[in-house]
Coordinates of C-alpha atoms in Angstrom, one line a residue:
X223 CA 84.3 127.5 73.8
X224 CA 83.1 125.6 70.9
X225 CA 81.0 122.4 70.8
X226 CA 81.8 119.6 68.7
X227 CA 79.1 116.2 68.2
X228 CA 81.2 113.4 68.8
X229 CA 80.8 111.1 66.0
X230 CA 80.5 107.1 65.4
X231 CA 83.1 105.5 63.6
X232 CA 81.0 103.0 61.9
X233 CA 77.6 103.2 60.1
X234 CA 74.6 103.1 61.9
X235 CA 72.5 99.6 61.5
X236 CA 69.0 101.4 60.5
X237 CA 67.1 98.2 60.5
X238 CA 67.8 97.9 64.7
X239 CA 65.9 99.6 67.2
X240 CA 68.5 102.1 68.2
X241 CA 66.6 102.3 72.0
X242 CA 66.5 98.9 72.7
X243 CA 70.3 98.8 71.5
X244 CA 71.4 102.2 73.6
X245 CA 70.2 100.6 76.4
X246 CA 71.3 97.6 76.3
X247 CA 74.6 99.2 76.0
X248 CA 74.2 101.8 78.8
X249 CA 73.0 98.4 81.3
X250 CA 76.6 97.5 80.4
X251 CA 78.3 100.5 81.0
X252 CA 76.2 100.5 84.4
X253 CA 77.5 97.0 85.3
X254 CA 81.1 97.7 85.0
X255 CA 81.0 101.0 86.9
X256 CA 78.7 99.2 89.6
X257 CA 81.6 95.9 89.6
X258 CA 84.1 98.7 89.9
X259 CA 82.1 100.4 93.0
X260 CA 82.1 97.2 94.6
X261 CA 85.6 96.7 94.2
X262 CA 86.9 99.8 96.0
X263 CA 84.6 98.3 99.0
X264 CA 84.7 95.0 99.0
X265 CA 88.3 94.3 100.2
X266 CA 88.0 95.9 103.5
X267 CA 85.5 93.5 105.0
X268 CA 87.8 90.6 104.0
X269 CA 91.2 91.9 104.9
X270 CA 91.0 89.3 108.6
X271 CA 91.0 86.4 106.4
X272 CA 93.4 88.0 103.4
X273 CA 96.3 88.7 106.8
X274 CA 95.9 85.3 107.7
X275 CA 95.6 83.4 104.5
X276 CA 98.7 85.4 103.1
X277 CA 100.5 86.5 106.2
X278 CA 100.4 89.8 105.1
X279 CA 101.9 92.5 107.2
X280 CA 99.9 95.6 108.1
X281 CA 102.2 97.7 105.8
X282 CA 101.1 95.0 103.1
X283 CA 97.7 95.4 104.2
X284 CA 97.4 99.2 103.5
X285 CA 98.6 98.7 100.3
X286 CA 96.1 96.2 99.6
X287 CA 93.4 98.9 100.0
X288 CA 94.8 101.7 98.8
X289 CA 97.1 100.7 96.0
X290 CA 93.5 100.3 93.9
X291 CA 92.6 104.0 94.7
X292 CA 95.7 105.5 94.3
X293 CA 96.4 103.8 90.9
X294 CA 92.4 104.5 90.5
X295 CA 92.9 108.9 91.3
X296 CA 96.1 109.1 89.4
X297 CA 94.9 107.5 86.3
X298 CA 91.3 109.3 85.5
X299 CA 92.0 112.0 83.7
X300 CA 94.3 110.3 81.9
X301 CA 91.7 107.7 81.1
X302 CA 89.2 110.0 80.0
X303 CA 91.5 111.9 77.8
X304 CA 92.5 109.4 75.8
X305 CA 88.8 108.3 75.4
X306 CA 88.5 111.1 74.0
X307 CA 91.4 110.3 71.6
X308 CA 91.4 107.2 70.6
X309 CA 87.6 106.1 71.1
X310 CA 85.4 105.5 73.8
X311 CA 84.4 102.5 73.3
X312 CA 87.7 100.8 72.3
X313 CA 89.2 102.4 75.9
X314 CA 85.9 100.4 77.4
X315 CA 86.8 97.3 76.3
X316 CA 90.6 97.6 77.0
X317 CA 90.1 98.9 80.5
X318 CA 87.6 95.9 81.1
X319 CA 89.5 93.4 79.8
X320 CA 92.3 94.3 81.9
X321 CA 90.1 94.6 85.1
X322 CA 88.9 91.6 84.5
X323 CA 92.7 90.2 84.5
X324 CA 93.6 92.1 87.2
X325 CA 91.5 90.7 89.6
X326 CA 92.0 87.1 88.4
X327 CA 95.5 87.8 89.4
X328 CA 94.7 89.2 92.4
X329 CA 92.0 86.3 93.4
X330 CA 95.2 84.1 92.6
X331 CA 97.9 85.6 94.2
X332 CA 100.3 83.5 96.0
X333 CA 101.8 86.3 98.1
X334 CA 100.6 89.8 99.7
X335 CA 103.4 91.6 97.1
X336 CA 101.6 89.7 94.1
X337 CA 98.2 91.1 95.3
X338 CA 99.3 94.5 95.9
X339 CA 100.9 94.6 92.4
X340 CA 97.5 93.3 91.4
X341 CA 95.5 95.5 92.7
X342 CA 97.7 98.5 91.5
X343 CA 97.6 97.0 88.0
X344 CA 93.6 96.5 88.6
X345 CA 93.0 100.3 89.4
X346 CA 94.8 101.3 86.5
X347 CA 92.6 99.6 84.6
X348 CA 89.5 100.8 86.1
X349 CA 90.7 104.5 85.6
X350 CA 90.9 103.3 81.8
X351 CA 87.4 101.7 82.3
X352 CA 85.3 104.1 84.3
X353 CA 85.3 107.7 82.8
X354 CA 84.0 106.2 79.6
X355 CA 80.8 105.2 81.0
X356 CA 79.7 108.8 82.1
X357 CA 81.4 110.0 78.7
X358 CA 79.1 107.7 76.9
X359 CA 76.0 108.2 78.1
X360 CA 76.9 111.9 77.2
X361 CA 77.3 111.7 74.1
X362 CA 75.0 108.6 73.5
X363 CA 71.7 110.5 75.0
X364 CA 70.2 113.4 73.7
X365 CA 69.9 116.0 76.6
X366 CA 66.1 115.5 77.3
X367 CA 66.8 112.0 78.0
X368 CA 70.1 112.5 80.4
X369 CA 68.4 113.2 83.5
X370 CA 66.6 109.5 83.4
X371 CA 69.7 108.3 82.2
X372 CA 71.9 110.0 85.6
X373 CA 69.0 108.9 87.7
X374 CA 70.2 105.6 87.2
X375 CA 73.7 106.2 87.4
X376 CA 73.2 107.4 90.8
X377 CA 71.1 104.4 91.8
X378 CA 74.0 102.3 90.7
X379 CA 76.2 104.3 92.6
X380 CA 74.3 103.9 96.2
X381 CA 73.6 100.3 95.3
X382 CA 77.7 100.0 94.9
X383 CA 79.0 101.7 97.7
X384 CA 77.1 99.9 100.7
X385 CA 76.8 96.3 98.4
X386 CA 80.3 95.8 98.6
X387 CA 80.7 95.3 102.0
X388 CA 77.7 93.1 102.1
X389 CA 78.9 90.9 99.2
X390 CA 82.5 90.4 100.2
X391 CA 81.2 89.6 104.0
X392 CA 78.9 86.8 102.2
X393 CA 81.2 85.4 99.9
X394 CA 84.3 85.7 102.9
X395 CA 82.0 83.8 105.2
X396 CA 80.5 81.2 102.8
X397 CA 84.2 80.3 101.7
X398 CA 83.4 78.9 98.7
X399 CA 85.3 75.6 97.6
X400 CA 88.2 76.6 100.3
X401 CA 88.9 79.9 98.7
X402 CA 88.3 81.7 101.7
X403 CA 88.6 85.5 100.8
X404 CA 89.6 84.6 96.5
X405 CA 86.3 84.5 95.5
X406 CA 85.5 89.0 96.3
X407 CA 88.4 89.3 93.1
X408 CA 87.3 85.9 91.1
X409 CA 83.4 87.1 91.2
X410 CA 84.7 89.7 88.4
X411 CA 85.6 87.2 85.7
X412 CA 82.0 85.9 84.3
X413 CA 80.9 90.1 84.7
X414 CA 84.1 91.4 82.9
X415 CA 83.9 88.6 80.3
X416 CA 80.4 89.2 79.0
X417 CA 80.7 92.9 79.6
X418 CA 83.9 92.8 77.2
X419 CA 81.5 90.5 75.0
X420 CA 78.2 92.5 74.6
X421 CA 80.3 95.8 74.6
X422 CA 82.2 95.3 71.5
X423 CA 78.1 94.1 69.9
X424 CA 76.1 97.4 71.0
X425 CA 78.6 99.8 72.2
X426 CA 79.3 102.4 69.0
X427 CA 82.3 103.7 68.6
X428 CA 82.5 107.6 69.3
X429 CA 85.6 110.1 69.9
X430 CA 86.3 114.0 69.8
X431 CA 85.7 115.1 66.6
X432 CA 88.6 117.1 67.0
X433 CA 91.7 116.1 66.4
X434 CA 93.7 115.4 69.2
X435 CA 97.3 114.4 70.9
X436 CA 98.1 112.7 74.5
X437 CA 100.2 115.2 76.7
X438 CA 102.4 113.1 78.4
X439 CA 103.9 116.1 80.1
X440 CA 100.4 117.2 81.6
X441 CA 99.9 113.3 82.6
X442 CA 103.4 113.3 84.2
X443 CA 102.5 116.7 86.1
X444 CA 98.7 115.6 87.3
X445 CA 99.9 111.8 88.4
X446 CA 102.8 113.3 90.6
X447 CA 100.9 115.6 91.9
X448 CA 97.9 113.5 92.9
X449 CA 100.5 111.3 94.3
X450 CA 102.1 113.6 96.7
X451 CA 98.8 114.7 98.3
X452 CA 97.3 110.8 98.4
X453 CA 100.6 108.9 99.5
X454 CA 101.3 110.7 102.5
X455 CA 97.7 111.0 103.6
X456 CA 97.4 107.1 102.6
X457 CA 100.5 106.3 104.6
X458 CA 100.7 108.9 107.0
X459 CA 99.6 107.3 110.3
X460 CA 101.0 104.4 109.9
X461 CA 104.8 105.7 109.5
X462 CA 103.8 108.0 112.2
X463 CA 103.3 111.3 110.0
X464 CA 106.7 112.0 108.8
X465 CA 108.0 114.9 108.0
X466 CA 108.5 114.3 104.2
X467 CA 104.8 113.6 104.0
X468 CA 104.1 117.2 105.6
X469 CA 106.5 118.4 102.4
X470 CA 105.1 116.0 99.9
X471 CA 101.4 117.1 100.7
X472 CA 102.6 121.0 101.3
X473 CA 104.6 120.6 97.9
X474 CA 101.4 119.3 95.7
X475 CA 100.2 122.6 95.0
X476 CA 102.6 123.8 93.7
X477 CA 103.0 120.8 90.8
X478 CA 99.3 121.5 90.2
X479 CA 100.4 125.0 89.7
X480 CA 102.6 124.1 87.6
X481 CA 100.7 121.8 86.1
X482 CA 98.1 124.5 84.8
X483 CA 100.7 126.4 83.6
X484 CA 101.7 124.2 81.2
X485 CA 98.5 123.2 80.5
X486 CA 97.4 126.8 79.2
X487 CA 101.3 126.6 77.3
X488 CA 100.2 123.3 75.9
X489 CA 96.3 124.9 74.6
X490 CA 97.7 127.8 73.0
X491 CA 100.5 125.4 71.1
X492 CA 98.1 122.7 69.5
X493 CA 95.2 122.7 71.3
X494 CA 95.5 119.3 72.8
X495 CA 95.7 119.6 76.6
X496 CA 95.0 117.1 78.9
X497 CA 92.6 119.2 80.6
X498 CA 90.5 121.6 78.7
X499 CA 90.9 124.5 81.1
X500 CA 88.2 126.0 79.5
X501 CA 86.0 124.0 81.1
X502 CA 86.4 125.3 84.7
X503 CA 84.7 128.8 83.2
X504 CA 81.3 127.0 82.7
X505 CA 79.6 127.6 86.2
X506 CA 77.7 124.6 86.5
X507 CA 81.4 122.5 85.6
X508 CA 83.3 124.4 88.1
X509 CA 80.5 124.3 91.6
X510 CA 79.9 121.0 90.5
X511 CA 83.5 119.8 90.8
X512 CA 84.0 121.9 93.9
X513 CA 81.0 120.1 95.4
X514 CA 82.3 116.8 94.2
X515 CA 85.3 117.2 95.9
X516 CA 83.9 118.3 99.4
X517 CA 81.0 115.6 99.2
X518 CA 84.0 113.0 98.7
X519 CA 85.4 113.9 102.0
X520 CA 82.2 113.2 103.9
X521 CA 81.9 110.1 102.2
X522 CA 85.8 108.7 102.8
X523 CA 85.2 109.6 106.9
X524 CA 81.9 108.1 107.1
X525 CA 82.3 104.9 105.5
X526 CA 86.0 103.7 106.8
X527 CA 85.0 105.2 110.8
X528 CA 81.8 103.3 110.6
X529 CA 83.2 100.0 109.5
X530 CA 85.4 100.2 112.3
X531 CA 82.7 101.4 115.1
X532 CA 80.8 97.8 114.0
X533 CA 83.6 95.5 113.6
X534 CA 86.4 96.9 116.5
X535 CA 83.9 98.9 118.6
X536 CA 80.4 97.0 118.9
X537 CA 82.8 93.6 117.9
X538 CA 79.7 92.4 114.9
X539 CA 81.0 90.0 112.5
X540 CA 81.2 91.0 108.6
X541 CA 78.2 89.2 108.0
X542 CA 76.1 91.3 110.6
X543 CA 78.3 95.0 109.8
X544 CA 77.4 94.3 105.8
X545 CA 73.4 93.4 106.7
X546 CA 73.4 96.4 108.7
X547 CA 74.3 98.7 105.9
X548 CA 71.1 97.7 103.6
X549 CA 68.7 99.9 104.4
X550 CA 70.8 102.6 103.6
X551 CA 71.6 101.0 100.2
X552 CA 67.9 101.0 99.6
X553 CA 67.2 104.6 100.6
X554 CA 69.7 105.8 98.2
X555 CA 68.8 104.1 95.2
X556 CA 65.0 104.9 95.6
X557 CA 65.8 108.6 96.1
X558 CA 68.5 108.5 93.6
X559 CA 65.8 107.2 90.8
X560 CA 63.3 109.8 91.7
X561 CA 65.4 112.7 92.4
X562 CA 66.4 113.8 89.0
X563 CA 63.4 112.8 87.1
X564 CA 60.8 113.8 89.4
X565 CA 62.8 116.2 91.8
X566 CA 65.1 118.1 90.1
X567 CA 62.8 119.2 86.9
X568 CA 60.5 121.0 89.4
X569 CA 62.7 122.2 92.3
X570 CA 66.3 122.7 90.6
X571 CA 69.2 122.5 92.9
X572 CA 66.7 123.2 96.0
X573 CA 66.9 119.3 95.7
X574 CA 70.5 119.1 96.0
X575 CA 71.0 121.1 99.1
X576 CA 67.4 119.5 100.9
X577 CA 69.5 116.1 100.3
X578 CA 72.6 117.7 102.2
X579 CA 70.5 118.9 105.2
X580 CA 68.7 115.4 105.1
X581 CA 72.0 114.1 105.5
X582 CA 72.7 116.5 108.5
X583 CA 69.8 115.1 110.3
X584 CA 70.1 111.5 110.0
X585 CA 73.9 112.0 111.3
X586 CA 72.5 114.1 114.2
X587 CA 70.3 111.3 115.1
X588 CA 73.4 109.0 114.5
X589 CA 75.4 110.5 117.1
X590 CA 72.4 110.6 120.0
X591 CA 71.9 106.4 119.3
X592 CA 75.1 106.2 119.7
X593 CA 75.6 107.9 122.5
X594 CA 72.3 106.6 124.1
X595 CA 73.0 103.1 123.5
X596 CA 76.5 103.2 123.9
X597 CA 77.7 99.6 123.2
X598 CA 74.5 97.9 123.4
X599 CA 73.1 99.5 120.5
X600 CA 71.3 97.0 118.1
X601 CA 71.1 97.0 114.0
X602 CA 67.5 97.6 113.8
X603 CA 68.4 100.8 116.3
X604 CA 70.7 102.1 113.5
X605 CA 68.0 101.8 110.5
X606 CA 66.3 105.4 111.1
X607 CA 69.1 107.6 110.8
X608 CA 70.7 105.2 108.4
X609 CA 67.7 105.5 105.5
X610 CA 67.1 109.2 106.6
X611 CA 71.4 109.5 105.6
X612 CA 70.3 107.3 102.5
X613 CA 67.8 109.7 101.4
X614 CA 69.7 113.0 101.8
X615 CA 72.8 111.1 100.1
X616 CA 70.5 109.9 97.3
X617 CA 69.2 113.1 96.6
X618 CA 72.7 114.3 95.8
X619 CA 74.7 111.8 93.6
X620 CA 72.5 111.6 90.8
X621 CA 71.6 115.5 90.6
X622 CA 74.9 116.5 91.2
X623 CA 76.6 114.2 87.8
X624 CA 73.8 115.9 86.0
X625 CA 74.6 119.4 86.5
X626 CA 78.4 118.8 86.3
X627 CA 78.3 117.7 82.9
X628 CA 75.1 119.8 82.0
X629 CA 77.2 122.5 79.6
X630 CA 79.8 120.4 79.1
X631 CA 80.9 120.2 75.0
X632 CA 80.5 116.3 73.8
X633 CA 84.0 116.4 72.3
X634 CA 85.6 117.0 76.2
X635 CA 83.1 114.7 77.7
X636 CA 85.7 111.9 78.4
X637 CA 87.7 114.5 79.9
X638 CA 85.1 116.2 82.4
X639 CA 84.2 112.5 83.2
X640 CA 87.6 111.6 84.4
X641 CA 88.0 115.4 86.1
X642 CA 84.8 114.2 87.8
X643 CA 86.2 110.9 89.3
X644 CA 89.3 111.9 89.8
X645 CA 87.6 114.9 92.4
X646 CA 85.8 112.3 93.5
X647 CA 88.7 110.1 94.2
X648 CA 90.5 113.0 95.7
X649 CA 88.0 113.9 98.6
X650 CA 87.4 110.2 99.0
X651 CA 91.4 110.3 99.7
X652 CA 91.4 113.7 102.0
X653 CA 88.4 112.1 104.0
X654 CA 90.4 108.6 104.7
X655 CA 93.0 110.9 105.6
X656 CA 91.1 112.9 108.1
X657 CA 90.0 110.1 109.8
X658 CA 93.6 109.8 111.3
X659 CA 92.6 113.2 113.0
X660 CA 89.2 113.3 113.9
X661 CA 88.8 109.4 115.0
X662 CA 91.9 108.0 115.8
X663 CA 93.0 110.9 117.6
X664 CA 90.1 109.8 120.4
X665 CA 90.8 106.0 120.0
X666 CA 95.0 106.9 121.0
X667 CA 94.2 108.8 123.7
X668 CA 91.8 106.6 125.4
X669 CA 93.3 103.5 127.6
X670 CA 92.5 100.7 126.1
X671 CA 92.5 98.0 128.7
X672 CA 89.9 95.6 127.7
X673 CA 87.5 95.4 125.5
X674 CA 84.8 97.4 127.0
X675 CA 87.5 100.1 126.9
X676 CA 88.0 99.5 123.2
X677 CA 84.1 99.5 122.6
X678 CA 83.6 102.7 124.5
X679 CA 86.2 104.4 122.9
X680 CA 85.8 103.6 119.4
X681 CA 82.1 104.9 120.4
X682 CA 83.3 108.1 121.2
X683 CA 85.6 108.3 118.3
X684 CA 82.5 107.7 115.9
X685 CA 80.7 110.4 117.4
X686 CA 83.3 113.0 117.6
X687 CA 84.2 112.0 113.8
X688 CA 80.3 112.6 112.3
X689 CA 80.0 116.0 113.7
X690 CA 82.8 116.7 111.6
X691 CA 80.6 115.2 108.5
X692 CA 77.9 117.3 109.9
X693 CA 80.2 120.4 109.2
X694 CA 81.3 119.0 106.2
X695 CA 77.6 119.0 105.0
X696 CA 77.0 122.8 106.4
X697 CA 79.5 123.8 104.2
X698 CA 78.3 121.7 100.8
X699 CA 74.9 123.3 101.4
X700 CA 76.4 126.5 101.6
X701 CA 78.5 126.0 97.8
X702 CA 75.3 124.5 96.6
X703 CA 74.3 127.7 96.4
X704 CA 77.0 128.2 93.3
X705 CA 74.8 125.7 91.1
X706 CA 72.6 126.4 88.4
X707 CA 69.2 127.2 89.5
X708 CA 68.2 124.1 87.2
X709 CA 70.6 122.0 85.3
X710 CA 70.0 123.3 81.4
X711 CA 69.3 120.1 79.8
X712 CA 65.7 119.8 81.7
X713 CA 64.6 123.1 80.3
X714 CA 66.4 122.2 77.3
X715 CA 64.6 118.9 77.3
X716 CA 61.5 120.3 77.4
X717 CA 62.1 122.4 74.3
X718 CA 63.1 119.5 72.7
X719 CA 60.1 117.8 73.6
X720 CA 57.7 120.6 72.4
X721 CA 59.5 120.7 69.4
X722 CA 59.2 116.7 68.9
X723 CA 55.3 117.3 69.3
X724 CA 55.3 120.3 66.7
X725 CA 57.6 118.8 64.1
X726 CA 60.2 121.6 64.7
X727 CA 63.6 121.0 64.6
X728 CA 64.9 122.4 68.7
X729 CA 68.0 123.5 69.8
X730 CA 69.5 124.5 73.3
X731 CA 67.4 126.7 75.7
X732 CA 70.6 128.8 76.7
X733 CA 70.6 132.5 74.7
X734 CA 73.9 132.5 72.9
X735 CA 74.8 128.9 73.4
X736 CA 74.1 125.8 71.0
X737 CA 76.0 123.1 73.3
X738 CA 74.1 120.3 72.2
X739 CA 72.5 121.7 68.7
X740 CA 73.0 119.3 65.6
X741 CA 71.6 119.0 62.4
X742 CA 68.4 117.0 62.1
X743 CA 70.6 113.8 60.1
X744 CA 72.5 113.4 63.3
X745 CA 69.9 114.3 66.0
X746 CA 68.4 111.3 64.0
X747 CA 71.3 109.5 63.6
X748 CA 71.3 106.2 66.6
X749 CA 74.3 106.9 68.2
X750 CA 75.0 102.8 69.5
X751 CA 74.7 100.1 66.8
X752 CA 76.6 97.3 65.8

């Protein structure tokens, strides 16, 4: 598989410092990923007031929340692909802009069908806006410097997933102005405006040097697929598990089969596929997306059954659910920063897999609180296993983008980005769809005659559903084992580094591979300019 440098489209301004301008632009690639992390969180904790401010039905209500992912998971590749195509940065901007619009619309909606329309339109935009920040940073930072750079990412992404439920509980309760739950959408329009504004000053264009052309056959294939195994499991309990869901999600194999067929058909015809096959024969791609998708799963069950223990179960208001949740944020950003600059240079993927059986232990210690304290348990009783799950989970996310991406060829980054979401998005989707099975399985069968009934069993239904995490985890440590012993770019950072030192020009550490070699003009060419 060749390797292509992704170019800039404009000229370079030599008389700026191209650091202080690359990060500048990467702390605004990292705020629209973070305001899109939020999003996908955020809605849950105000969906009480949304019901009775809209008189939204709980059909309406499930479309609320998973309208966004489903629009989100069909979307990525697509989104990355034509990054790739048409320019990084110019997808940025478009997919901001219309986030930003999207959730105007959606903090002005007059009706529960205006707001699911919204939030449809608003993860379409997101899947334009998200896989270009990981594709950026790819081809923006050399690879000595990508490990800091996906320590980072992974803080953001901790910081993200717990922050939203915190924010939207704050801003639900303090009802600004009247606006009750409007102001978790309208919070987005002073972010999306100046990230739309600073990203068209330091963001520098860059695209596959390759040329290449949009398969709309491939993006037909992927989003009907994606769509047959998300819907049903999206759906399913509410309509009472149909039989044509059973089909639909039996039947999404085979479109993904047939969707690989076509896409080999499509390589050896022009060599613009949607997905660059290819890229499943790098090791370190292929784990790393396996992982990804199993790691998605624990996350979907964990954070939708846990929300539910606090709010239904234990009866704590959003406010007290969302203040519950920060020391967990906190443990997973500190680990996240550390583990791949500190961590994962040194140990390799032992890092990856300690994270997974840290995780293991702080839900072990989970279950016996909750089980010990039963209904009476306190916040401040959940803060050990909660930073002890922080930690493992930091340990993870930012090693695990790393060695993803690690051998991946510059001109296909904006593809492996959105392959890498959309896995994401896919587990996230299987977990929320497990959680029919392993919690409300327990919560049905229980009588439910008061609300000490209700407590007790939602209690039961949390712990039955994080021994199945627990599993979950046993088996991610057990893949971990199909990742690089150390992601290339640290030992290829530190050739680069001696070579800096010795005035020698450096190439990739891998025998018979140049990935990420370029001629000295572009290794000194700044890569984000005006």
């Amino acid at each position: 598989m060749s390797s292509h440098a992704a170019v800039p489209d404009t000229a370079p301004d030599h008389t700026a410092d191209p650091g202080r301008r690359r990060w500048t632009a990467l702390a605004i690639v990292m705020t629209a990923a973070f305001m899109d992390l939020v999003d996908v969180t955020i809605v849950n904790i105000a969906i009480p007031s949304i019901e009775h401010d809209l008189g939204a039905s709980f059909g309406a209500i499930q479309w609320i929340t998973a309208g966004y992912a489903l629009a989100f998971a069909a979307g990525l590749i697509t989104g990355g692909r034509l990054g790739d195509i048409y320019g990084r940065k110019r997808l940025f901007l478009v997919g901001i802009s219309g986030f930003t619009v999207a959730s105007a619309l959606c903090g002005l909606a007059a009706g529960p069908e205006m707001l699911v329309a919204s939030r449809l339109l608003q993860g379409a935009m997101a899947a334009m806006m998200v896989p270009q920040v990981l594709a950026i940073v790819h081809v923006t930072f050399p690879a000595h410097e990508r490990g800091k750079v996906f320590g980072m990412f992974g803080a953001v992404v901790g910081l993200g997933a717990v922050s939203g439920p915190l924010l939207g509980a704050l801003l639900t309760q303090w009802n600004l102005f009247g606006l009750e739950w409007r102001p978790i959408f309208l919070i987005n329009l002073p972010v999306g405006i100046a990230g739309l504004v600073l990203g068209r000053k330091f963001i520098t264009e860059s695209r596959a040097e390759k040329a290449l052309r949009l398969d709309l056959v491939g993006v037909a294939l992927v989003t009907t697929g994606l769509l047959m195994l998300i819907y049903p499991l999206t759906r399913g309990r509410e309509l009472g598990w149909p039989l044509w869901g059973h089909l639909c999600m039996a039947a999404s194999p085979l479109v993904f089969a047939a969707f690989v067929s076509y896409e080999r058909h499509k390589t050896r015809k022009d060599g613009s596929p949607l997905v660059e096959l290819a890229l499943f024969r790098v090791k370190s791609f292929a784990a790393g997306v396996a992982v990804q998708l199993t790691f998605g799963v624990v996350l979907g069950i964990f954070f939708l059954v846990w929300t539910l223990y606090m709010q239904i179960g234990l009866g704590w208001s959003p406010l007290k659910a969302g203040l519950t949740g920060v020391p967990f944020s906190i443990a997973v950003s500190l680990a996240a920063g550390i583990s791949v600059q500190k961590l994962v240079p040194r140990f390799g993927r032992k890092v990856l897999q300690a994270g997974a059986l840290t995780m293991a232990a702080g839900l072990l210690l989970y279950i016996w609180e909750a089980g010990r304290y039963g209904t009476g348990i306190e916040p401040w009783q959940m803060t050990a296993p909660l930073v002890i799950m922080g930690l493992g989970m930091g340990l993870i996310v930012a090693p695990l983008t790393d060695a993803v991406l690690s051998d991946v060829p510059r001109e296909h980054a904006g593809s492996a980005s959105g392959l890498i979401n959309t896995t994401a998005q896919m587990g996230n989707a299987l977990g929320l769809g497990l959680v029919s099975v392993v919690f409300f399985t327990v919560v049905d069968a229980a009588p439910l005659t008061s609300q000490g009934a209700v407590g007790r069993a939602f209690a039961d239904a949390f712990q039955g559903s994080l021994w199945w995490v627990v599993a979950v985890l046993a088996v991610i440590f057990l893949m971990m084992f199909a990742l690089p012993a150390r992601p290339r770019q640290h030992l290829e950072g530190a050739v680069v580094a001696d070579a800096d030192r010795t005035g020698e020009h450096a190439y990739g550490a891998d025998s018979g591979t140049a990935a990420d070699a370029e001629t000295e003009g572009e290794r000194r060419q700044p890569a984000l300019s005006h």
